[in-house]
């Protein structure tokens, strides 16, 4: 499904601020797999997703998605294959556009934008139905601007929009990190429903170890631009937060305390 | 203010209304401050005037005028997206280049259209005052433009254009090439500005290379006036609001010109200062109101 071969990425290469975010990373994700990615700040998690999505090109390595080498394609050309939810709830929707307009934009992901109507009546019915499943009452607010919604509501809408056209791979970049715990729980339930219900191939970055343990069938810990740990199946089910913390400290012997924040353990 | 002056201000408001719609596309929809308009307004005038002196049909001359404006806008859009020049600076570069280009097109700084056929000639032959027939022509053009733009904004392309101005990262992740929407969007904007310039030139009987000075400020003033007087959150109604804003703006300017305060009166050359002041006041007003509420 997704295969990353020797992926490397530098930032500010050749300057004193040079940072190697990805260091010859290899990763293979099978069809229908739900992979949680954890790692300390600067481990390269977001860079990984951004390289797959095409926000910037990798400096070395190949990205194969559904048999296509997409490494050199601009972001908008990969969008046909990729559904994406950002950490910032404001990034996923257009505040000045209505809920139905936002959904119509998402319903055309990867398609040519023509001079045909931006929204069709048939679509509205489908949007209403999909929204009603969220249980947030948004199905009666199709004509409300997305900017009127709360952060949680906007993130729920974004998640729905990312899966409106079935993505070959779904990329979730700490999509609950900016929300309060209750709302985050709601969004994670929705994530589970959408991903498991649709058997979507998914990579989810999280800072929350408990989340990483309870979601998905595979857990990858990144460190300095490489895959440090990779557990799946029963091996993953036996893992505890304590195990992860131990691995984390082994990987970061020089930062005893401040490397692991409360947010990572408690989330 | 005489009825004649009032009607003249209405003409200008409707004629420049097309320009205001163009500025609305870049400034409000695309969030792209575009000064190209100071050059594309006389560009449209120049192209249309030259073609009319060569015997072209005045209506037909509007098409190459629009095309020239579209190209000018595309250049600005390409400078900004492909060459990564800051959008405001990119538009200043195009505007500056257009000054030379406009004189090249006309072969001299201005062309007179007196006694040549214009889009206003057919109605002018009827037995109604010229000023009224002009307004009818301007009104028809602006109604057509408003209808066209309202339709365009509801299409898939138009929605992508709105999203490009609102949240470029999001719309890129949904598969839209924002370079394309910006280049064509700024192009469409300047096509409208160029047609506006052509109509005004035909109406006033001459095309002049310096007629574009202050276009952007007048456009912004009209938008702000329109949005303040007729607030609207929907693109369709906002389009009408800014055209009305254009008319109100020209009326206010006409009133200011007619003022006579104990020997002091404004001259035509004070227009830019009045407009600039008006824009500052209009832009600062919402901020002051917020402060007052706190």
PDB file of C-alpha atoms in Angstrom, chain A:
ATOM      1  CA  UNK A   1       0.000   0.000   0.000  1.00  0.00           C
ATOM      2  CA  UNK A   2       2.400   2.684   1.246  1.00  0.00           C
ATOM      3  CA  UNK A   3       6.111   2.057   1.018  1.00  0.00           C
ATOM      4  CA  UNK A   4       8.763   4.532   2.115  1.00  0.00           C
ATOM      5  CA  UNK A   5      12.304   3.683   1.068  1.00  0.00           C
ATOM      6  CA  UNK A   6      15.312   5.445   2.556  1.00  0.00           C
ATOM      7  CA  UNK A   7      13.456   8.682   3.116  1.00  0.00           C
ATOM      8  CA  UNK A   8      15.684  11.587   4.182  1.00  0.00           C
ATOM      9  CA  UNK A   9      14.837  15.209   4.740  1.00  0.00           C
ATOM     10  CA  UNK A  10      16.995  18.094   5.901  1.00  0.00           C
ATOM     11  CA  UNK A  11      15.893  21.556   6.896  1.00  0.00           C
ATOM     12  CA  UNK A  12      18.188  24.577   6.431  1.00  0.00           C
ATOM     13  CA  UNK A  13      20.809  22.277   4.954  1.00  0.00           C
ATOM     14  CA  UNK A  14      24.283  23.783   4.811  1.00  0.00           C
ATOM     15  CA  UNK A  15      23.604  26.361   7.515  1.00  0.00           C
ATOM     16  CA  UNK A  16      24.380  26.338  11.238  1.00  0.00           C
ATOM     17  CA  UNK A  17      20.706  25.586  11.842  1.00  0.00           C
ATOM     18  CA  UNK A  18      20.816  22.400   9.768  1.00  0.00           C
ATOM     19  CA  UNK A  19      18.423  19.755  11.065  1.00  0.00           C
ATOM     20  CA  UNK A  20      17.986  16.283   9.700  1.00  0.00           C
ATOM     21  CA  UNK A  21      14.318  15.504  10.286  1.00  0.00           C
ATOM     22  CA  UNK A  22      14.263  12.158   8.464  1.00  0.00           C
ATOM     23  CA  UNK A  23      17.291   9.875   8.273  1.00  0.00           C
ATOM     24  CA  UNK A  24      16.919   7.136   5.687  1.00  0.00           C
ATOM     25  CA  UNK A  25      13.551   6.060   7.042  1.00  0.00           C
ATOM     26  CA  UNK A  26      12.018   2.811   5.782  1.00  0.00           C
ATOM     27  CA  UNK A  27       8.377   2.030   6.493  1.00  0.00           C
ATOM     28  CA  UNK A  28       5.792  -0.186   4.900  1.00  0.00           C
ATOM     29  CA  UNK A  29       2.095   0.125   5.684  1.00  0.00           C
ATOM     30  CA  UNK A  30      -0.272  -2.582   4.514  1.00  0.00           C
ATOM     31  CA  UNK A  31      -3.772  -2.123   3.126  1.00  0.00           C
ATOM     32  CA  UNK A  32      -6.282  -1.457   5.894  1.00  0.00           C
ATOM     33  CA  UNK A  33      -3.624  -1.011   8.563  1.00  0.00           C
ATOM     34  CA  UNK A  34      -4.146   1.622  11.276  1.00  0.00           C
ATOM     35  CA  UNK A  35      -0.689   2.762  12.389  1.00  0.00           C
ATOM     36  CA  UNK A  36      -0.096   5.017  15.398  1.00  0.00           C
ATOM     37  CA  UNK A  37       3.164   6.959  15.316  1.00  0.00           C
ATOM     38  CA  UNK A  38       4.692   8.330  18.512  1.00  0.00           C
ATOM     39  CA  UNK A  39       8.033   9.920  19.326  1.00  0.00           C
ATOM     40  CA  UNK A  40       9.549  12.883  21.077  1.00  0.00           C
ATOM     41  CA  UNK A  41       9.491  16.402  19.669  1.00  0.00           C
ATOM     42  CA  UNK A  42      11.727  16.568  16.631  1.00  0.00           C
ATOM     43  CA  UNK A  43      11.611  12.834  15.982  1.00  0.00           C
ATOM     44  CA  UNK A  44      10.356  13.554  12.464  1.00  0.00           C
ATOM     45  CA  UNK A  45       6.714  12.457  12.801  1.00  0.00           C
ATOM     46  CA  UNK A  46       5.153  15.506  11.171  1.00  0.00           C
ATOM     47  CA  UNK A  47       7.901  15.660   8.558  1.00  0.00           C
ATOM     48  CA  UNK A  48       7.022  12.080   7.659  1.00  0.00           C
ATOM     49  CA  UNK A  49       3.366  12.958   7.072  1.00  0.00           C
ATOM     50  CA  UNK A  50       4.251  16.158   5.229  1.00  0.00           C
ATOM     51  CA  UNK A  51       6.551  14.217   2.879  1.00  0.00           C
ATOM     52  CA  UNK A  52       3.840  11.657   2.166  1.00  0.00           C
ATOM     53  CA  UNK A  53       1.238  14.396   1.624  1.00  0.00           C
ATOM     54  CA  UNK A  54       3.605  16.438  -0.554  1.00  0.00           C
ATOM     55  CA  UNK A  55       3.792  19.598   1.535  1.00  0.00           C
ATOM     56  CA  UNK A  56       7.490  19.447   0.706  1.00  0.00           C
ATOM     57  CA  UNK A  57       9.540  16.913  -1.257  1.00  0.00           C
ATOM     58  CA  UNK A  58      11.952  14.529   0.479  1.00  0.00           C
ATOM     59  CA  UNK A  59      15.645  15.125  -0.235  1.00  0.00           C
ATOM     60  CA  UNK A  60      16.312  11.409  -0.709  1.00  0.00           C
ATOM     61  CA  UNK A  61      14.290   8.237  -0.977  1.00  0.00           C
ATOM     62  CA  UNK A  62      11.120   7.042  -2.631  1.00  0.00           C
ATOM     63  CA  UNK A  63       7.448   7.220  -1.688  1.00  0.00           C
ATOM     64  CA  UNK A  64       5.276   4.533  -3.237  1.00  0.00           C
ATOM     65  CA  UNK A  65       1.538   4.730  -2.681  1.00  0.00           C
ATOM     66  CA  UNK A  66      -0.781   2.147  -4.236  1.00  0.00           C
ATOM     67  CA  UNK A  67       1.995   1.233  -6.649  1.00  0.00           C
ATOM     68  CA  UNK A  68       2.572   4.803  -7.817  1.00  0.00           C
ATOM     69  CA  UNK A  69       5.806   6.656  -7.163  1.00  0.00           C
ATOM     70  CA  UNK A  70       4.377   9.930  -5.850  1.00  0.00           C
ATOM     71  CA  UNK A  71       7.583  11.414  -4.363  1.00  0.00           C
ATOM     72  CA  UNK A  72       8.010  14.058  -7.054  1.00  0.00           C
ATOM     73  CA  UNK A  73       4.386  15.099  -7.466  1.00  0.00           C
ATOM     74  CA  UNK A  74       3.065  18.387  -6.116  1.00  0.00           C
ATOM     75  CA  UNK A  75       0.659  18.212  -3.189  1.00  0.00           C
ATOM     76  CA  UNK A  76      -2.485  18.996  -5.169  1.00  0.00           C
ATOM     77  CA  UNK A  77      -1.808  16.081  -7.530  1.00  0.00           C
ATOM     78  CA  UNK A  78      -1.500  13.597  -4.659  1.00  0.00           C
ATOM     79  CA  UNK A  79      -4.719  14.777  -3.059  1.00  0.00           C
ATOM     80  CA  UNK A  80      -6.709  12.220  -5.072  1.00  0.00           C
ATOM     81  CA  UNK A  81      -5.124   9.478  -2.927  1.00  0.00           C
ATOM     82  CA  UNK A  82      -4.765  11.219   0.426  1.00  0.00           C
ATOM     83  CA  UNK A  83      -7.204  12.363   3.099  1.00  0.00           C
ATOM     84  CA  UNK A  84      -5.720  14.658   5.682  1.00  0.00           C
ATOM     85  CA  UNK A  85      -6.583  16.169   9.069  1.00  0.00           C
ATOM     86  CA  UNK A  86      -4.298  18.800  10.596  1.00  0.00           C
ATOM     87  CA  UNK A  87      -3.607  19.474  14.253  1.00  0.00           C
ATOM     88  CA  UNK A  88      -5.052  22.989  14.060  1.00  0.00           C
ATOM     89  CA  UNK A  89      -8.859  22.743  13.736  1.00  0.00           C
ATOM     90  CA  UNK A  90      -8.844  26.070  11.848  1.00  0.00           C
ATOM     91  CA  UNK A  91      -6.747  24.574   9.028  1.00  0.00           C
ATOM     92  CA  UNK A  92      -9.214  21.920   7.954  1.00  0.00           C
ATOM     93  CA  UNK A  93     -12.133  24.077   6.870  1.00  0.00           C
ATOM     94  CA  UNK A  94     -12.803  27.452   5.250  1.00  0.00           C
ATOM     95  CA  UNK A  95     -14.225  29.723   7.946  1.00  0.00           C
ATOM     96  CA  UNK A  96     -15.968  32.065   5.501  1.00  0.00           C
ATOM     97  CA  UNK A  97     -17.719  29.253   3.654  1.00  0.00           C
ATOM     98  CA  UNK A  98     -20.775  27.304   4.753  1.00  0.00           C
ATOM     99  CA  UNK A  99     -20.702  23.744   6.043  1.00  0.00           C
ATOM    100  CA  UNK A 100     -22.193  22.433   2.805  1.00  0.00           C
ATOM    101  CA  UNK A 101     -19.754  24.443   0.697  1.00  0.00           C
ATOM    102  CA  UNK A 102     -16.840  23.018   2.662  1.00  0.00           C
ATOM    103  CA  UNK A 103     -18.182  19.510   2.216  1.00  0.00           C
ATOM    104  CA  UNK A 104     -18.716  20.083  -1.492  1.00  0.00           C
ATOM    105  CA  UNK A 105     -15.078  21.169  -1.813  1.00  0.00           C
ATOM    106  CA  UNK A 106     -14.025  17.953  -0.072  1.00  0.00           C
ATOM    107  CA  UNK A 107     -16.409  15.901  -2.197  1.00  0.00           C
ATOM    108  CA  UNK A 108     -14.366  16.991  -5.233  1.00  0.00           C
ATOM    109  CA  UNK A 109     -10.997  16.074  -3.797  1.00  0.00           C
ATOM    110  CA  UNK A 110      -8.638  15.187  -6.600  1.00  0.00           C
ATOM    111  CA  UNK A 111     -11.154  16.055  -9.314  1.00  0.00           C
ATOM    112  CA  UNK A 112     -10.984  18.853 -11.872  1.00  0.00           C
ATOM    113  CA  UNK A 113     -12.834  21.998 -10.829  1.00  0.00           C
ATOM    114  CA  UNK A 114     -15.118  22.853 -13.728  1.00  0.00           C
ATOM    115  CA  UNK A 115     -17.748  25.490 -14.398  1.00  0.00           C
ATOM    116  CA  UNK A 116     -20.495  23.159 -13.221  1.00  0.00           C
ATOM    117  CA  UNK A 117     -22.402  24.088 -10.028  1.00  0.00           C
ATOM    118  CA  UNK A 118     -20.281  24.019  -6.881  1.00  0.00           C
ATOM    119  CA  UNK A 119     -22.934  22.046  -4.980  1.00  0.00           C
ATOM    120  CA  UNK A 120     -25.654  19.795  -6.334  1.00  0.00           C
ATOM    121  CA  UNK A 121     -28.974  19.020  -4.604  1.00  0.00           C
ATOM    122  CA  UNK A 122     -28.191  15.301  -4.507  1.00  0.00           C
ATOM    123  CA  UNK A 123     -25.008  16.061  -2.603  1.00  0.00           C
ATOM    124  CA  UNK A 124     -26.876  18.034   0.070  1.00  0.00           C
ATOM    125  CA  UNK A 125     -28.891  14.960   0.981  1.00  0.00           C
ATOM    126  CA  UNK A 126     -25.732  12.915   1.306  1.00  0.00           C
ATOM    127  CA  UNK A 127     -24.039  15.608   3.414  1.00  0.00           C
ATOM    128  CA  UNK A 128     -27.040  15.844   5.724  1.00  0.00           C
ATOM    129  CA  UNK A 129     -27.022  12.097   6.226  1.00  0.00           C
ATOM    130  CA  UNK A 130     -23.270  11.958   6.911  1.00  0.00           C
ATOM    131  CA  UNK A 131     -23.484  14.887   9.345  1.00  0.00           C
ATOM    132  CA  UNK A 132     -26.372  13.362  11.279  1.00  0.00           C
ATOM    133  CA  UNK A 133     -24.102  10.407  12.123  1.00  0.00           C
ATOM    134  CA  UNK A 134     -21.823  12.793  14.037  1.00  0.00           C
ATOM    135  CA  UNK A 135     -24.620  13.473  16.506  1.00  0.00           C
ATOM    136  CA  UNK A 136     -23.629  17.134  16.780  1.00  0.00           C
ATOM    137  CA  UNK A 137     -26.764  18.567  15.182  1.00  0.00           C
ATOM    138  CA  UNK A 138     -24.763  19.898  12.242  1.00  0.00           C
ATOM    139  CA  UNK A 139     -27.186  18.320   9.754  1.00  0.00           C
ATOM    140  CA  UNK A 140     -29.582  21.229  10.428  1.00  0.00           C
ATOM    141  CA  UNK A 141     -26.865  23.843   9.967  1.00  0.00           C
ATOM    142  CA  UNK A 142     -25.756  23.166   6.373  1.00  0.00           C
ATOM    143  CA  UNK A 143     -25.956  26.880   5.519  1.00  0.00           C
ATOM    144  CA  UNK A 144     -24.033  28.038   8.606  1.00  0.00           C
ATOM    145  CA  UNK A 145     -20.493  29.256   8.125  1.00  0.00           C
ATOM    146  CA  UNK A 146     -17.817  26.847   9.320  1.00  0.00           C
ATOM    147  CA  UNK A 147     -16.275  29.765  11.258  1.00  0.00           C
ATOM    148  CA  UNK A 148     -19.283  29.658  13.613  1.00  0.00           C
ATOM    149  CA  UNK A 149     -18.434  26.130  14.780  1.00  0.00           C
ATOM    150  CA  UNK A 150     -16.355  25.252  17.838  1.00  0.00           C
ATOM    151  CA  UNK A 151     -12.898  23.716  17.458  1.00  0.00           C
ATOM    152  CA  UNK A 152     -14.239  20.239  18.152  1.00  0.00           C
ATOM    153  CA  UNK A 153     -17.107  20.618  15.704  1.00  0.00           C
ATOM    154  CA  UNK A 154     -14.731  21.882  13.034  1.00  0.00           C
ATOM    155  CA  UNK A 155     -12.373  18.969  13.607  1.00  0.00           C
ATOM    156  CA  UNK A 156     -15.268  16.497  13.390  1.00  0.00           C
ATOM    157  CA  UNK A 157     -16.324  18.145  10.133  1.00  0.00           C
ATOM    158  CA  UNK A 158     -12.746  17.995   8.815  1.00  0.00           C
ATOM    159  CA  UNK A 159     -12.503  14.309   9.656  1.00  0.00           C
ATOM    160  CA  UNK A 160     -15.760  13.657   7.846  1.00  0.00           C
ATOM    161  CA  UNK A 161     -14.559  15.706   4.871  1.00  0.00           C
ATOM    162  CA  UNK A 162     -11.284  13.772   4.677  1.00  0.00           C
ATOM    163  CA  UNK A 163     -13.207  10.525   4.244  1.00  0.00           C
ATOM    164  CA  UNK A 164     -16.057  11.820   2.041  1.00  0.00           C
ATOM    165  CA  UNK A 165     -14.120  10.634  -0.995  1.00  0.00           C
ATOM    166  CA  UNK A 166     -12.559   7.358   0.147  1.00  0.00           C
ATOM    167  CA  UNK A 167      -8.846   8.080   0.648  1.00  0.00           C
ATOM    168  CA  UNK A 168      -6.246   5.482  -0.319  1.00  0.00           C
ATOM    169  CA  UNK A 169      -4.495   6.581   2.852  1.00  0.00           C
ATOM    170  CA  UNK A 170      -5.707   8.783   5.716  1.00  0.00           C
ATOM    171  CA  UNK A 171      -3.134  10.980   7.474  1.00  0.00           C
ATOM    172  CA  UNK A 172      -3.986  12.278  10.947  1.00  0.00           C
ATOM    173  CA  UNK A 173      -1.461  14.708  12.410  1.00  0.00           C
ATOM    174  CA  UNK A 174      -2.160  14.984  16.154  1.00  0.00           C
ATOM    175  CA  UNK A 175      -5.697  15.870  15.234  1.00  0.00           C
ATOM    176  CA  UNK A 176      -6.961  15.951  18.818  1.00  0.00           C
ATOM    177  CA  UNK A 177      -3.985  17.751  20.396  1.00  0.00           C
ATOM    178  CA  UNK A 178      -5.618  21.184  20.297  1.00  0.00           C
ATOM    179  CA  UNK A 179      -8.902  20.028  21.847  1.00  0.00           C
ATOM    180  CA  UNK A 180     -10.073  19.657  25.432  1.00  0.00           C
ATOM    181  CA  UNK A 181     -10.051  16.044  26.744  1.00  0.00           C
ATOM    182  CA  UNK A 182     -13.802  15.477  26.410  1.00  0.00           C
ATOM    183  CA  UNK A 183     -13.933  16.762  22.839  1.00  0.00           C
ATOM    184  CA  UNK A 184     -10.742  14.862  22.025  1.00  0.00           C
ATOM    185  CA  UNK A 185     -12.436  11.671  23.210  1.00  0.00           C
ATOM    186  CA  UNK A 186     -15.401  12.394  20.965  1.00  0.00           C
ATOM    187  CA  UNK A 187     -13.153  12.955  17.948  1.00  0.00           C
ATOM    188  CA  UNK A 188     -11.229   9.740  18.698  1.00  0.00           C
ATOM    189  CA  UNK A 189     -14.494   7.759  18.842  1.00  0.00           C
ATOM    190  CA  UNK A 190     -15.421   9.248  15.502  1.00  0.00           C
ATOM    191  CA  UNK A 191     -11.965   8.409  14.161  1.00  0.00           C
ATOM    192  CA  UNK A 192     -12.411   4.793  15.227  1.00  0.00           C
ATOM    193  CA  UNK A 193     -15.856   4.599  13.618  1.00  0.00           C
ATOM    194  CA  UNK A 194     -14.688   6.066  10.320  1.00  0.00           C
ATOM    195  CA  UNK A 195     -11.384   4.179  10.087  1.00  0.00           C
ATOM    196  CA  UNK A 196     -12.637   0.786  11.252  1.00  0.00           C
ATOM    197  CA  UNK A 197     -16.018   1.152   9.548  1.00  0.00           C
ATOM    198  CA  UNK A 198     -14.378   2.003   6.233  1.00  0.00           C
ATOM    199  CA  UNK A 199     -11.309  -0.235   6.755  1.00  0.00           C
ATOM    200  CA  UNK A 200      -9.194   2.785   5.857  1.00  0.00           C
ATOM    201  CA  UNK A 201      -5.432   2.601   5.701  1.00  0.00           C
ATOM    202  CA  UNK A 202      -4.417   5.184   8.286  1.00  0.00           C
ATOM    203  CA  UNK A 203      -1.346   6.786   9.819  1.00  0.00           C
ATOM    204  CA  UNK A 204      -2.071   8.697  13.014  1.00  0.00           C
ATOM    205  CA  UNK A 205       0.521  10.785  14.818  1.00  0.00           C
ATOM    206  CA  UNK A 206      -0.138  11.261  18.499  1.00  0.00           C
ATOM    207  CA  UNK A 207       1.639  12.615  21.537  1.00  0.00           C
ATOM    208  CA  UNK A 208      -0.632  10.621  23.773  1.00  0.00           C
ATOM    209  CA  UNK A 209       0.811   7.192  24.632  1.00  0.00           C
ATOM    210  CA  UNK A 210      -2.479   5.870  26.010  1.00  0.00           C
ATOM    211  CA  UNK A 211      -4.138   6.823  22.732  1.00  0.00           C
ATOM    212  CA  UNK A 212      -1.377   5.119  20.773  1.00  0.00           C
ATOM    213  CA  UNK A 213      -1.868   1.928  22.779  1.00  0.00           C
ATOM    214  CA  UNK A 214      -5.642   1.781  22.566  1.00  0.00           C
ATOM    215  CA  UNK A 215      -6.033   2.706  18.892  1.00  0.00           C
ATOM    216  CA  UNK A 216      -4.951   0.906  15.760  1.00  0.00           C
ATOM    217  CA  UNK A 217      -3.311  -2.413  15.148  1.00  0.00           C
ATOM    218  CA  UNK A 218       0.265  -1.184  14.957  1.00  0.00           C
ATOM    219  CA  UNK A 219       2.479   1.181  16.910  1.00  0.00           C
ATOM    220  CA  UNK A 220       5.608   2.821  15.563  1.00  0.00           C
ATOM    221  CA  UNK A 221       7.978   4.855  17.701  1.00  0.00           C
ATOM    222  CA  UNK A 222      10.176   7.262  15.820  1.00  0.00           C
ATOM    223  CA  UNK A 223      13.474   8.643  17.003  1.00  0.00           C
ATOM    224  CA  UNK A 224      15.779  11.063  15.211  1.00  0.00           C
ATOM    225  CA  UNK A 225      14.204  10.502  11.841  1.00  0.00           C
ATOM    226  CA  UNK A 226      14.174   6.707  12.005  1.00  0.00           C
ATOM    227  CA  UNK A 227      11.812   3.982  13.126  1.00  0.00           C
ATOM    228  CA  UNK A 228      12.965   2.891  16.590  1.00  0.00           C
ATOM    229  CA  UNK A 229      10.196   0.463  17.569  1.00  0.00           C
ATOM    230  CA  UNK A 230       7.532  -1.243  15.522  1.00  0.00           C
ATOM    231  CA  UNK A 231       4.935  -3.405  17.294  1.00  0.00           C
ATOM    232  CA  UNK A 232       1.822  -4.955  15.876  1.00  0.00           C
ATOM    233  CA  UNK A 233      -0.776  -7.593  16.694  1.00  0.00           C
ATOM    234  CA  UNK A 234      -0.597  -9.349  20.073  1.00  0.00           C
ATOM    235  CA  UNK A 235       2.832  -7.841  20.686  1.00  0.00           C
ATOM    236  CA  UNK A 236       1.274  -4.416  20.600  1.00  0.00           C
ATOM    237  CA  UNK A 237      -1.661  -5.435  22.768  1.00  0.00           C
ATOM    238  CA  UNK A 238       0.697  -6.467  25.579  1.00  0.00           C
ATOM    239  CA  UNK A 239       2.478  -3.097  25.547  1.00  0.00           C
ATOM    240  CA  UNK A 240       1.916  -0.711  28.457  1.00  0.00           C
ATOM    241  CA  UNK A 241       2.612   2.967  28.969  1.00  0.00           C
ATOM    242  CA  UNK A 242       5.460   1.892  31.278  1.00  0.00           C
ATOM    243  CA  UNK A 243       7.078  -0.091  28.458  1.00  0.00           C
ATOM    244  CA  UNK A 244       6.864   2.881  26.156  1.00  0.00           C
ATOM    245  CA  UNK A 245       8.341   5.212  28.763  1.00  0.00           C
ATOM    246  CA  UNK A 246      11.212   2.797  29.320  1.00  0.00           C
ATOM    247  CA  UNK A 247      11.932   2.623  25.585  1.00  0.00           C
ATOM    248  CA  UNK A 248      11.648   6.342  25.413  1.00  0.00           C
ATOM    249  CA  UNK A 249      14.236   6.866  28.150  1.00  0.00           C
ATOM    250  CA  UNK A 250      16.567   4.343  26.578  1.00  0.00           C
ATOM    251  CA  UNK A 251      16.398   6.323  23.385  1.00  0.00           C
ATOM    252  CA  UNK A 252      16.878   9.637  25.168  1.00  0.00           C
ATOM    253  CA  UNK A 253      19.381   8.967  27.977  1.00  0.00           C
ATOM    254  CA  UNK A 254      20.409  12.604  28.121  1.00  0.00           C
ATOM    255  CA  UNK A 255      16.956  14.002  28.812  1.00  0.00           C
ATOM    256  CA  UNK A 256      15.726  12.245  31.943  1.00  0.00           C
ATOM    257  CA  UNK A 257      12.662  14.317  32.762  1.00  0.00           C
ATOM    258  CA  UNK A 258      11.736  17.094  30.441  1.00  0.00           C
ATOM    259  CA  UNK A 259      11.541  14.829  27.385  1.00  0.00           C
ATOM    260  CA  UNK A 260       8.372  13.168  28.576  1.00  0.00           C
ATOM    261  CA  UNK A 261       5.674  15.641  29.337  1.00  0.00           C
ATOM    262  CA  UNK A 262       2.508  15.065  31.290  1.00  0.00           C
ATOM    263  CA  UNK A 263       0.654  15.570  28.064  1.00  0.00           C
ATOM    264  CA  UNK A 264       2.267  12.450  26.604  1.00  0.00           C
ATOM    265  CA  UNK A 265       1.331  10.256  29.533  1.00  0.00           C
ATOM    266  CA  UNK A 266      -2.055  11.669  30.487  1.00  0.00           C
ATOM    267  CA  UNK A 267      -3.101  13.392  27.261  1.00  0.00           C
TER     268      UNK A 267
END
